[in-house]
XYZ file of C-alpha atoms in Angstrom:
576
model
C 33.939 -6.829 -46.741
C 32.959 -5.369 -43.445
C 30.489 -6.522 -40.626
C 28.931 -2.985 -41.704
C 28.623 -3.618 -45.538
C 28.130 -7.562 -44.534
C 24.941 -7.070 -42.829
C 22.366 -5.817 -45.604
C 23.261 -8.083 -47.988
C 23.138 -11.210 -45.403
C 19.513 -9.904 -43.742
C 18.389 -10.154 -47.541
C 20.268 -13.353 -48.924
C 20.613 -16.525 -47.434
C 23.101 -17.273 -50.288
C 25.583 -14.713 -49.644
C 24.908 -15.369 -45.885
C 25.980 -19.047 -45.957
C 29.015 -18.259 -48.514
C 30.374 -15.808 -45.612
C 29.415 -18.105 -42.865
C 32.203 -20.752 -44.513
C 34.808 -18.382 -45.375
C 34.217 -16.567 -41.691
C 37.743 -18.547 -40.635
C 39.553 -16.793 -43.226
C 41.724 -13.158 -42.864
C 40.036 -11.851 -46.265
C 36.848 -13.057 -47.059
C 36.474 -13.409 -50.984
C 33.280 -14.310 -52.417
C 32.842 -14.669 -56.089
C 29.421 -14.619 -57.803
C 30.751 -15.283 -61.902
C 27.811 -17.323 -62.150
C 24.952 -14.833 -61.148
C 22.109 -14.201 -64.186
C 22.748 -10.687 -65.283
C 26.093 -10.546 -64.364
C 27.164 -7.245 -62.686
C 24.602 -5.294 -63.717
C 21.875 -7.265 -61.988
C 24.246 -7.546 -58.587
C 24.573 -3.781 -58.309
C 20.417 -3.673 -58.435
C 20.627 -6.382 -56.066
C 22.955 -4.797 -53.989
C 20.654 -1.431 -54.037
C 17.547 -2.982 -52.777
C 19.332 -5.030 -49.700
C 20.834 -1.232 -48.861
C 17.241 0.355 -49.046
C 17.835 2.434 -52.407
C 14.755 2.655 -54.415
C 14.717 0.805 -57.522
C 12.440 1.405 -60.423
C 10.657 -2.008 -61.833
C 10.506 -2.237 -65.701
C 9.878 -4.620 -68.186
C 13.589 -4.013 -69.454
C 14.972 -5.046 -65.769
C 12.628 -7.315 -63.973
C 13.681 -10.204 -65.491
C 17.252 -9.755 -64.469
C 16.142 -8.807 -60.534
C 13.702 -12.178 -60.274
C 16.647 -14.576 -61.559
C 19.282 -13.268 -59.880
C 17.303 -12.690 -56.430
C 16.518 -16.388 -57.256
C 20.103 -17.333 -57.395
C 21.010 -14.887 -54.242
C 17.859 -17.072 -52.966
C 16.083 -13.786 -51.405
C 12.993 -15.394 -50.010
C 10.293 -13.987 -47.890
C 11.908 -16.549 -45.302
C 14.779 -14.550 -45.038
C 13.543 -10.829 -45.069
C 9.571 -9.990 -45.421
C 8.737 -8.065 -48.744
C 12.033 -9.832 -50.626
C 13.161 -8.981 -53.838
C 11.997 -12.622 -55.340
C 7.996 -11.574 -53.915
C 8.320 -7.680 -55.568
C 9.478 -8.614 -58.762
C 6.806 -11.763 -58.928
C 3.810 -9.321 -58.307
C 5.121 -6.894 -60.893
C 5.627 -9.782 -63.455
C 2.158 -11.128 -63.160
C 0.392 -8.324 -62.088
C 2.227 -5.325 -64.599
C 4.365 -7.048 -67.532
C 2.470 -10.226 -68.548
C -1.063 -8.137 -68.982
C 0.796 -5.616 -71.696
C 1.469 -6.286 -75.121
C 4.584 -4.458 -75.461
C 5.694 -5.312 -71.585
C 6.333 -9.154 -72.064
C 7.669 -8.575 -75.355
C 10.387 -6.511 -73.763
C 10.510 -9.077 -71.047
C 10.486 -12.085 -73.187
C 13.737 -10.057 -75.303
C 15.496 -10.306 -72.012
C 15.438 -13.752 -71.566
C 18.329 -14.354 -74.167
C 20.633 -13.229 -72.095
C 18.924 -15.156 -68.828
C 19.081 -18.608 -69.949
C 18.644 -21.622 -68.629
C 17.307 -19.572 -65.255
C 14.378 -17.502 -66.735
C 13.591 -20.963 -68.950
C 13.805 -22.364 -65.210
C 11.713 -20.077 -63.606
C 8.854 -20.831 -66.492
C 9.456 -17.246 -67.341
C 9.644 -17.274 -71.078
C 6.956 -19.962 -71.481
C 4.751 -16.750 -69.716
C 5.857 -14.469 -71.469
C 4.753 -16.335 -74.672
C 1.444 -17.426 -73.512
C 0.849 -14.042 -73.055
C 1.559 -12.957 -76.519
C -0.047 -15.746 -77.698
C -3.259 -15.033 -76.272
C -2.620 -11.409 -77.292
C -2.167 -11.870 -80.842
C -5.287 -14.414 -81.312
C -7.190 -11.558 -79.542
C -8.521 -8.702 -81.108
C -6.472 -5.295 -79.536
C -9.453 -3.383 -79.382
C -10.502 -5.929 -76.359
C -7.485 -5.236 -74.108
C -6.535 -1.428 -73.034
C -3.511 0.118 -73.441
C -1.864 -0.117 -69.892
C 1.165 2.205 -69.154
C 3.001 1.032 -65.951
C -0.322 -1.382 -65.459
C -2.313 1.711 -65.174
C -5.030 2.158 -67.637
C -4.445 5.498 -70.165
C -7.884 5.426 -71.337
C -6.404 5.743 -74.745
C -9.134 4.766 -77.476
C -7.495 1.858 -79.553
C -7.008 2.109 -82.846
C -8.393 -0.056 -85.915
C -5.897 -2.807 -86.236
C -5.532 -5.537 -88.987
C -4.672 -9.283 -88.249
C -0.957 -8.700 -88.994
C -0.469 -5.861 -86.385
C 1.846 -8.019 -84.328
C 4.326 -8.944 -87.213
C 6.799 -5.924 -86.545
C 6.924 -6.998 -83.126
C 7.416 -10.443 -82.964
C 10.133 -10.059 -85.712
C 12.250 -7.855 -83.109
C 12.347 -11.804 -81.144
C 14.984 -14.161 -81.652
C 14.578 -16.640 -84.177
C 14.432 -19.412 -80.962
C 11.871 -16.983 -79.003
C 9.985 -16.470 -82.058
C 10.009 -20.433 -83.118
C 8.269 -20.975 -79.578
C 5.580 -18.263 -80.129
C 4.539 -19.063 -83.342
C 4.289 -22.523 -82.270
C 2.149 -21.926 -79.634
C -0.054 -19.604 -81.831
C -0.448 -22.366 -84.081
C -1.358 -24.943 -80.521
C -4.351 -22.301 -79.591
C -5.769 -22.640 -83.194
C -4.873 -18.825 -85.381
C -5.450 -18.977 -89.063
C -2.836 -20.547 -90.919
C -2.872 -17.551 -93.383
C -1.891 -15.570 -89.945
C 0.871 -17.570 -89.216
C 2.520 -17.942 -93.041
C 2.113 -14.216 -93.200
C 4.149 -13.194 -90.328
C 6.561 -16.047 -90.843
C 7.018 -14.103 -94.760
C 7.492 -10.915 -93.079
C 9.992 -12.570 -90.603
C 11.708 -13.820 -93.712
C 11.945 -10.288 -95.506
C 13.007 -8.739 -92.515
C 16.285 -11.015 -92.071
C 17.053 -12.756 -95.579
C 18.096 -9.680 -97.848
C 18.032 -11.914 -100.982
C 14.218 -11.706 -101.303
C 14.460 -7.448 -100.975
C 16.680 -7.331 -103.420
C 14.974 -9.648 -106.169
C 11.599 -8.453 -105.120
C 9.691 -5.184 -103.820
C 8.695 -6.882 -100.314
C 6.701 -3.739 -99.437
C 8.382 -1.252 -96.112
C 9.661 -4.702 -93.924
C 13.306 -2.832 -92.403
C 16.410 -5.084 -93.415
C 18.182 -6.011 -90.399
C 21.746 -6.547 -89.730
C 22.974 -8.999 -92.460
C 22.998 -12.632 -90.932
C 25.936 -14.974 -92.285
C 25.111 -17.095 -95.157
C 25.175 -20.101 -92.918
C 22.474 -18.398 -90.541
C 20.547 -16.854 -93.476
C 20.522 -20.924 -94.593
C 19.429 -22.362 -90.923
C 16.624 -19.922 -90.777
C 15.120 -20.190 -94.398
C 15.096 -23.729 -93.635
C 13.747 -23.188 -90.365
C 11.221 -20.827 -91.841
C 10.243 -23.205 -94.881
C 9.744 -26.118 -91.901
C 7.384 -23.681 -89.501
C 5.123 -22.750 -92.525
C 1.848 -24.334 -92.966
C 1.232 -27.070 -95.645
C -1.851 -25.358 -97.520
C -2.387 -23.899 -100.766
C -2.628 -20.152 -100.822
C -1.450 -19.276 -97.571
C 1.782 -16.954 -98.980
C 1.885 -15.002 -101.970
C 3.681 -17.023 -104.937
C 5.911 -14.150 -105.521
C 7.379 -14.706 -102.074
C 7.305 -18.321 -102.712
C 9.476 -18.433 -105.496
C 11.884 -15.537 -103.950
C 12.252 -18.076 -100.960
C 13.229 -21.087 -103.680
C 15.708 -18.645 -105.525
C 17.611 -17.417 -101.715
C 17.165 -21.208 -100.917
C 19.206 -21.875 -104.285
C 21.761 -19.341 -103.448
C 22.696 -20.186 -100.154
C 22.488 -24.194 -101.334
C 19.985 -24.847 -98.584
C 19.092 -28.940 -97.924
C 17.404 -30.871 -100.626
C 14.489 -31.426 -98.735
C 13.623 -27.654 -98.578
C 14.424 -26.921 -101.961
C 12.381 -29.768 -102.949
C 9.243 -28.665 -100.066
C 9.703 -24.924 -101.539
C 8.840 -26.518 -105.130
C 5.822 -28.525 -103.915
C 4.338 -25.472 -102.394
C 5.067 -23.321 -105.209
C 3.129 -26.413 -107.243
C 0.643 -26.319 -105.222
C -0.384 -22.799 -106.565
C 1.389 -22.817 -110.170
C -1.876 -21.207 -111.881
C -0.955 -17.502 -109.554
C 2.563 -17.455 -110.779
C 3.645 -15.071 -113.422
C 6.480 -15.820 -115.900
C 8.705 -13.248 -114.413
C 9.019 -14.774 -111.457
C 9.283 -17.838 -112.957
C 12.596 -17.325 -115.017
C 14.846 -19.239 -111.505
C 18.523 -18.679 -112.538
C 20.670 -21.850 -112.861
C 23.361 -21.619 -109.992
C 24.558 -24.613 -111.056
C 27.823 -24.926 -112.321
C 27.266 -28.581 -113.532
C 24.514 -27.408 -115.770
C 24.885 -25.190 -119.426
C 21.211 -23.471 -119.563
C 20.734 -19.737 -118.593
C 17.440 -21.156 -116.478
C 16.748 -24.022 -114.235
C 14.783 -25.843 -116.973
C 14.665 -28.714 -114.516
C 13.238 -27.087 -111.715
C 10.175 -25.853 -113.447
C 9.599 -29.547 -114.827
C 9.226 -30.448 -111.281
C 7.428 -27.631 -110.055
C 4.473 -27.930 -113.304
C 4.826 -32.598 -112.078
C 3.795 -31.314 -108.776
C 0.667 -29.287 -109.912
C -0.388 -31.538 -112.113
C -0.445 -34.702 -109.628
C -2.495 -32.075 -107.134
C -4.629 -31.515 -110.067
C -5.312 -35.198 -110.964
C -5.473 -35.600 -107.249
C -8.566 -33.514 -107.114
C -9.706 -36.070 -109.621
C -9.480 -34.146 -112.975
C -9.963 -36.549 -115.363
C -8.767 -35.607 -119.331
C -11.868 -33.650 -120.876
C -12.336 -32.586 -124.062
C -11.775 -28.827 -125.395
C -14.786 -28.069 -125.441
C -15.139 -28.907 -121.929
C -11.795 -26.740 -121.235
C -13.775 -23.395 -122.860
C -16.853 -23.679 -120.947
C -16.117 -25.266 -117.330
C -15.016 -22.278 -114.835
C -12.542 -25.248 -112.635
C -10.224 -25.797 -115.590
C -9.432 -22.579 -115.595
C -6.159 -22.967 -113.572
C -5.541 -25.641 -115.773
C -5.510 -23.485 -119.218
C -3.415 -20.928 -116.746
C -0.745 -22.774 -116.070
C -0.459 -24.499 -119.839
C -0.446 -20.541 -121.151
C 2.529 -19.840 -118.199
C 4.712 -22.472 -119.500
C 4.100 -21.632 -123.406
C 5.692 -18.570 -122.475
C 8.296 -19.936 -120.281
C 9.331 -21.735 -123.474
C 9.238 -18.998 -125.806
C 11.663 -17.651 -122.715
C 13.912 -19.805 -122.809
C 13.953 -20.520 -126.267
C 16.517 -18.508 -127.097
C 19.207 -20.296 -125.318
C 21.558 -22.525 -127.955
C 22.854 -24.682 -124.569
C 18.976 -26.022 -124.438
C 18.887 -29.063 -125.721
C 15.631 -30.534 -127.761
C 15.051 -33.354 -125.425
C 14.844 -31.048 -122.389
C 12.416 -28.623 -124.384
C 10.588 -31.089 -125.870
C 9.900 -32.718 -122.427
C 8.648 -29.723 -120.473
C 6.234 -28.893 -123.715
C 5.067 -32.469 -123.918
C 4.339 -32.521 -120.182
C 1.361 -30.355 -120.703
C -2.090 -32.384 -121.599
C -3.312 -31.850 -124.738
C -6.524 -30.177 -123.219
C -5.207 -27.856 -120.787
C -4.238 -26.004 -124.627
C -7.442 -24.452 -126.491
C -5.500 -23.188 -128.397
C -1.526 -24.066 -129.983
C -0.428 -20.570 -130.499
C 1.842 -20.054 -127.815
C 3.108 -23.441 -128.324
C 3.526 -22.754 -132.110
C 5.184 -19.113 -131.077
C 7.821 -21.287 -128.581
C 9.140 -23.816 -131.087
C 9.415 -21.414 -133.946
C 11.897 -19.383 -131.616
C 13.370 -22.224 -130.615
C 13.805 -23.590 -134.680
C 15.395 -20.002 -135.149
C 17.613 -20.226 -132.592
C 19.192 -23.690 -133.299
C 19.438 -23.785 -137.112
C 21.320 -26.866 -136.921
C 18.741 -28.697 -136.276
C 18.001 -31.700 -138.888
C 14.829 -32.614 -140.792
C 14.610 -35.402 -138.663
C 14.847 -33.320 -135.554
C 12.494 -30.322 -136.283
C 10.050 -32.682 -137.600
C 10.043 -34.564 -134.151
C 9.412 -31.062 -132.168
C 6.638 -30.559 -134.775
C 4.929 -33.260 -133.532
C 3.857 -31.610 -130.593
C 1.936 -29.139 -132.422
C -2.123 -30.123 -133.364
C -2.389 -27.753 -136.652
C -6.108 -27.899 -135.554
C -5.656 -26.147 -132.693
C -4.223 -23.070 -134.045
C -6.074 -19.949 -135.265
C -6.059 -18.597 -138.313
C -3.808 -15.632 -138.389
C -1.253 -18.276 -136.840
C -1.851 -20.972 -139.731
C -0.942 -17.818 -142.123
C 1.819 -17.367 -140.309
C 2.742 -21.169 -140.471
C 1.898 -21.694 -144.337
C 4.813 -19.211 -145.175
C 7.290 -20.301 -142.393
C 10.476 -21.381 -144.313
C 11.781 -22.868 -140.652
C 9.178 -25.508 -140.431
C 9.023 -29.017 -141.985
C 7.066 -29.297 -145.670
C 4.957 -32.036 -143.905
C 3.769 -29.408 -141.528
C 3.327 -26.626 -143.773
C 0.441 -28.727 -145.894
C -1.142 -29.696 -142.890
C -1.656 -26.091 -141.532
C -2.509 -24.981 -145.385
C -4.776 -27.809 -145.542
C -7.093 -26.458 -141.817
C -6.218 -22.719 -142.921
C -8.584 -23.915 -145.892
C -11.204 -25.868 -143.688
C -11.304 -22.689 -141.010
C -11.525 -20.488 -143.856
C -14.570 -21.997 -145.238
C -15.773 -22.972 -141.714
C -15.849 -19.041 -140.964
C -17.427 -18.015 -143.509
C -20.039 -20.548 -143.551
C -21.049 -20.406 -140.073
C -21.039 -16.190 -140.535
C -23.620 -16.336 -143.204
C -25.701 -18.158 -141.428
C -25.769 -16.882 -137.785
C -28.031 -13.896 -138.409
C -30.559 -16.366 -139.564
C -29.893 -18.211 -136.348
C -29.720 -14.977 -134.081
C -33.437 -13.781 -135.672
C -35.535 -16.561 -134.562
C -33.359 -16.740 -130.654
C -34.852 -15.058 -127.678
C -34.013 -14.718 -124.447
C -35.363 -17.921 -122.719
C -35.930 -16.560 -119.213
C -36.712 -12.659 -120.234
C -38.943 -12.104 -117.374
C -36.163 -13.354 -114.806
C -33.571 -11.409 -116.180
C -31.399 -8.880 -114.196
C -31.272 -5.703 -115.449
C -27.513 -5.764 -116.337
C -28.091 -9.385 -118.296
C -31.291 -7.554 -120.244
C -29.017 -4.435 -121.350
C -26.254 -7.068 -122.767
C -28.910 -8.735 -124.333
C -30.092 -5.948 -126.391
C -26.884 -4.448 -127.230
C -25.945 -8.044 -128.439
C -29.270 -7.739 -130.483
C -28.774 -4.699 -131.807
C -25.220 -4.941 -132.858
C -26.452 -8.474 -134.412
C -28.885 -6.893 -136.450
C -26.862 -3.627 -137.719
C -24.555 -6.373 -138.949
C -27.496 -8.950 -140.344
C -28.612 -5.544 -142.872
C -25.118 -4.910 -143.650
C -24.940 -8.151 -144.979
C -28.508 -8.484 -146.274
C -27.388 -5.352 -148.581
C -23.726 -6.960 -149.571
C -26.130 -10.007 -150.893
C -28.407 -8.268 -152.624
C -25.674 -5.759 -154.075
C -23.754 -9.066 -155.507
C -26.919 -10.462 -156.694
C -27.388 -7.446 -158.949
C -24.061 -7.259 -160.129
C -23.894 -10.987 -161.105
C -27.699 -10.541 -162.539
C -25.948 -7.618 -164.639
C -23.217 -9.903 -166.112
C -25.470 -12.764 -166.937
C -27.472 -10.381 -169.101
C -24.157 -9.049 -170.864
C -23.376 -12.061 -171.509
C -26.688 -13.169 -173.234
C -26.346 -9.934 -174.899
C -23.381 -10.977 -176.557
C -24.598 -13.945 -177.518
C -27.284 -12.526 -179.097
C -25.492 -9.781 -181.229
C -22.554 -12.339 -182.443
C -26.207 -14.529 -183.369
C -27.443 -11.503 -185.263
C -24.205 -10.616 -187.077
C -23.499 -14.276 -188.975
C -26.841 -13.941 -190.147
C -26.731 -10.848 -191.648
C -29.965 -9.271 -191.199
C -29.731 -8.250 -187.597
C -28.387 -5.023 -188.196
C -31.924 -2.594 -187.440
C -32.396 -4.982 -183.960
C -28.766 -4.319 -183.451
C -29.254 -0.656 -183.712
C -32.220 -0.616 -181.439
C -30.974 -3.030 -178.802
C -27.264 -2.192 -177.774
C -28.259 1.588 -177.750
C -31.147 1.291 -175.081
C -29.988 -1.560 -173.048
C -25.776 -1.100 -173.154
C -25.555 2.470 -173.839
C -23.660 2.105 -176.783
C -22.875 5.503 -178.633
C -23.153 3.733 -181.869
C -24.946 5.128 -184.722
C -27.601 2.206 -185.835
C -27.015 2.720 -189.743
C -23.474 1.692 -188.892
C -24.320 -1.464 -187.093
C -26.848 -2.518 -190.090
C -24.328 -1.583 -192.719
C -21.109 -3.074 -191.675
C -20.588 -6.118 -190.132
C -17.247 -5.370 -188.447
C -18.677 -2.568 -186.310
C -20.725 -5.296 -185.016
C -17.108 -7.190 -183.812
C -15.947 -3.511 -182.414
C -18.866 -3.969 -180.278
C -18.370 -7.506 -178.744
C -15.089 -6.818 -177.661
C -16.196 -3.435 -176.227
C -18.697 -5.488 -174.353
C -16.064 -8.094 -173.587
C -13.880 -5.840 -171.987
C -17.103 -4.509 -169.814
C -17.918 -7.983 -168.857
C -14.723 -8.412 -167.328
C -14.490 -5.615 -165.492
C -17.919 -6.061 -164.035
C -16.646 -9.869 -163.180
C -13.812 -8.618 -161.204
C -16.048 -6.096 -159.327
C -18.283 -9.204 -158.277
C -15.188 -11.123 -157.153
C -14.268 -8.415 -155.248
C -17.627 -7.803 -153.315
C -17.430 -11.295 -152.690
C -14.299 -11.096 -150.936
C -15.862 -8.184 -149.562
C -18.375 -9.917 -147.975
C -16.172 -12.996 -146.368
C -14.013 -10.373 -145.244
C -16.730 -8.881 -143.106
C -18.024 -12.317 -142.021
């Protein structure tokens, strides 16, 4: 280097100046800088600005110009207006009051560490976006080289920062969201860009689910894709509700896959427990990637997942209420949810001949009795399950049978029951025996709740909304349309059986006459003008077997008329 080329760079750095002052003694002064932040590409900047070439500041190279002039140690001591004072005043002043400035700034820092960490760089960049992303944009202009455009800002929602802060690290990003969380943003906030964070670089979740337009990034490694969900699953916020239960359940199934730590599996599953009553069966049916275990599904995992719920739900102090109780109270709701889910996760599963009865008898027994209003789906799971293992004995299917209450089940699934050949003959007369008793029940409490409806009014009429009034009289009307239907069904039987009692006393009556002997002219008057019988009266006087001709004649009549009454009465329960 000559005392020509020597002197910018030494009127500019007293670190290359006292590196050349103790080689001086040497023929060929050699001076290696390996260990400069940037590397060549922020020497040959360097080297520019201590020759007087204009350099352009940017949030892309600013970072690069205030470590290294830090290492070159290019101080205002040495030369006024240094390189370390420029890029300072466009830091503060420029980059750290622009969104989209420190984020390109903090992205540089990767490749700066430990100086920029040093320099308390990247803990400014990060306040910066922290204070950004708690603030609403429409507060802070858009700036373009820290000059104002005047641009109007858009409408933004709270997750307008996600796409952004995924471009960061997962290190860079760690810091930001924890220092979102330290200056007090919604939790919901935080959980939702850590989900799109974990769409954007964990393809197993894009692939099971549709995650919405989050870009796939360059595949990670399975061991990175496992350090990050874990990572992810430790940053997210303990509270129910915060992330969709979809995404929840997509994070368990990639956790499974890439055989992530017990203690996230198990955290995943406490979450996802938290919030059992949102989940749908689809997304329930969790693969077994087991190799140790026989069943299509993770049986086991879903017993843990439906424990956790149900200690949050006794938690909450839910006591054990009765089914009526469970129809009319709004907060068991979730409760009755979750019991229908995992009816149908057994009928699901079902199927599989590797289930074993103690395993599906567990996970049905581990529902309370009156979180069911009704056994149907729990009657529809073991009959699959009786279909699909044949084998089973009488011992067995009665002991799965047990877990049915033949009470509890309606009656188009007791008729169902009464004529299934699969179940046990102790359990077919029970559910004959309530199909009865719900029969009669039915039809009982139909016949009498028109009497009921006519003398019930509205107690607060004059309080009424409009919308409660209109359901009110359509409920009224519909009530009473049905109340005549059955008023005329009554009186129609009453004639009909009114008809057969007199046939039958007419019988009597002309058998009565006939033994006698002389009843033949009241015969002849009678049966013509109240039965319609085309039969000539001096017959019926004269011969006495006419008379039998008659009865059965009449017989036969009275039987048809008492099959037309049986059927109006069936009639009539029918439309009850």
């Amino acid at each position: 280097m000559s005392i020509l080329l020597q002197f910018p760079l030494l009127s500019k750095s007293a670190f290359l100046a006292r590196s050349i002052e103790k080689n001086s003694d040497q023929e060929e002064c050699v001076i290696k800088l390996n260990d400069i932040p940037g590397g060549a590409k922020s020497f040959e900047l360097v080297a520019r600005f201590c020759y007087g070439v204009k350099i352009e500041l940017s949030p892309a190279n600013v970072v690069h110009l205030r470590c290294a002039s830090e290492h070159l140690e290019m101080t205002e001591e040495v030369a006024e207006d240094n390189l370390i004072a420029q890029s300072e005043i466009f830091l503060n002043q420029v980059v750290l009051r622009n969104w989209k400035d420190s984020l390109i700034a903090l992205e540089t820092c990767d490749e700066l560490l430990p100086r920029a960490e040093d320099l308390q760089i990247v803990k400014r960049c990060i306040e910066s976006l922290a204070s950004k992303a708690t603030t609403d944009p429409n507060l802070f202009g858009v700036l373009w080289n820290g000059i104002s455009t005047g641009a109007r800002p858009r409408n933004f929602n709270a997750d307008w920062w996600y796409d952004d802060a995924s471009s960061l690290s997962f290190p860079m990003y760690k810091r930001l969201i924890s220092t979102m969380e330290s200056r007090g943003i919604r939790p919901e906030i935080i959980a939702g860009s850590l989900m799109y964070y974990a769409k954007k670089y964990l393809p197993g979740l894009n692939r099971r689910h549709s995650m919405g337009t989050v870009p796939l990034t360059a595949t990670l490694s399975e061991v990175e894709q496992k350090n990050l969900l874990e990572e992810i699953d430790m940053l997210l916020p303990v509270h129910k509700g915060i992330a969709p239960t979809k995404v929840l359940l997509g994070l368990l199934r990639t956790a499974m896959i890439l055989k992530a730590s017990p203690a996230c599996i198990s955290n995943l599953e406490k979450r996802i427990g938290m919030q059992l009553d949102q989940a749908t069966l689809e997304d329930l049916l969790l693969p077994n990637f087991s190799y140790t275990m026989e069943t299509l599904y993770n049986v086991e995992c879903v017993h843990r997942i439906l424990d956790h719920f149900l200690a949050m739900d006794q938690a909450n102090g839910s006591d054990s209420p009765c089914l009526d109780d469970v129809m009319a109270s709004p907060s068991l709701t979730p409760v009755t949810s979750v019991a229908k889910l995992i009816d149908g996760y057994l009928a699901e599963i079902a199927p599989d001949i590797n289930l074993k009865l103690p395993k599906f008898q567990a996970l049905a027994s581990a529902v309370p009795e009156y979180a069911r209003p009704l056994d149907d789906g729990l009657y529809r799971a073991i009959d699959i399950y009786l279909k699909a293992h044949s084998w089973l004995s009488e011992a067995e299917r009665e002991q799965l049978c047990r877990l049915l209450d033949c009470q509890k089940l309606s009656l188009e699934a007791c008729t169902h029951a009464a004529q299934n050949e699969r179940l046990p003959l102790r359990v077919v007369v029970q559910v004959l025996f309530f199909e009865q008793l719900q029969l009669r029940t039915s039809i009982a409490g139909c016949l009498l709740v028109s009497d009921n409806l006519e003398g019930s009014r509205p107690l607060r009429s004059g309080i009424a909304t409009s919308g409660e009034a209109g359901g009110w009289s359509t409920a009224v009307r519909e009530n009473q349309v049905l109340k005549v239907g059955m008023d005329n069904m009554r009186m129609r039987l009453a004639e009909l059986e009114k008809e057969c009692s007199n046939m039958r006393q007419e019988i009597e009556k002309l058998g009565g006459r006939s033994s006698k002997g002389g009843g033949g002219g009241w015969a002849s008057r009678v049966v013509p003008r109240r039965l319609g019988l085309k039969v000539r009266s001096q017959m019926c006087s004269a011969q006495e077997g006419s008379v039998s001709e008659q009865q059965k004649s009449m017989s036969a009549k009275l039987e048809k008329l008492q099959a037309k009454v049986t059927k109006q009465k069936k009639q009539l329960a029918a439309d009850a």
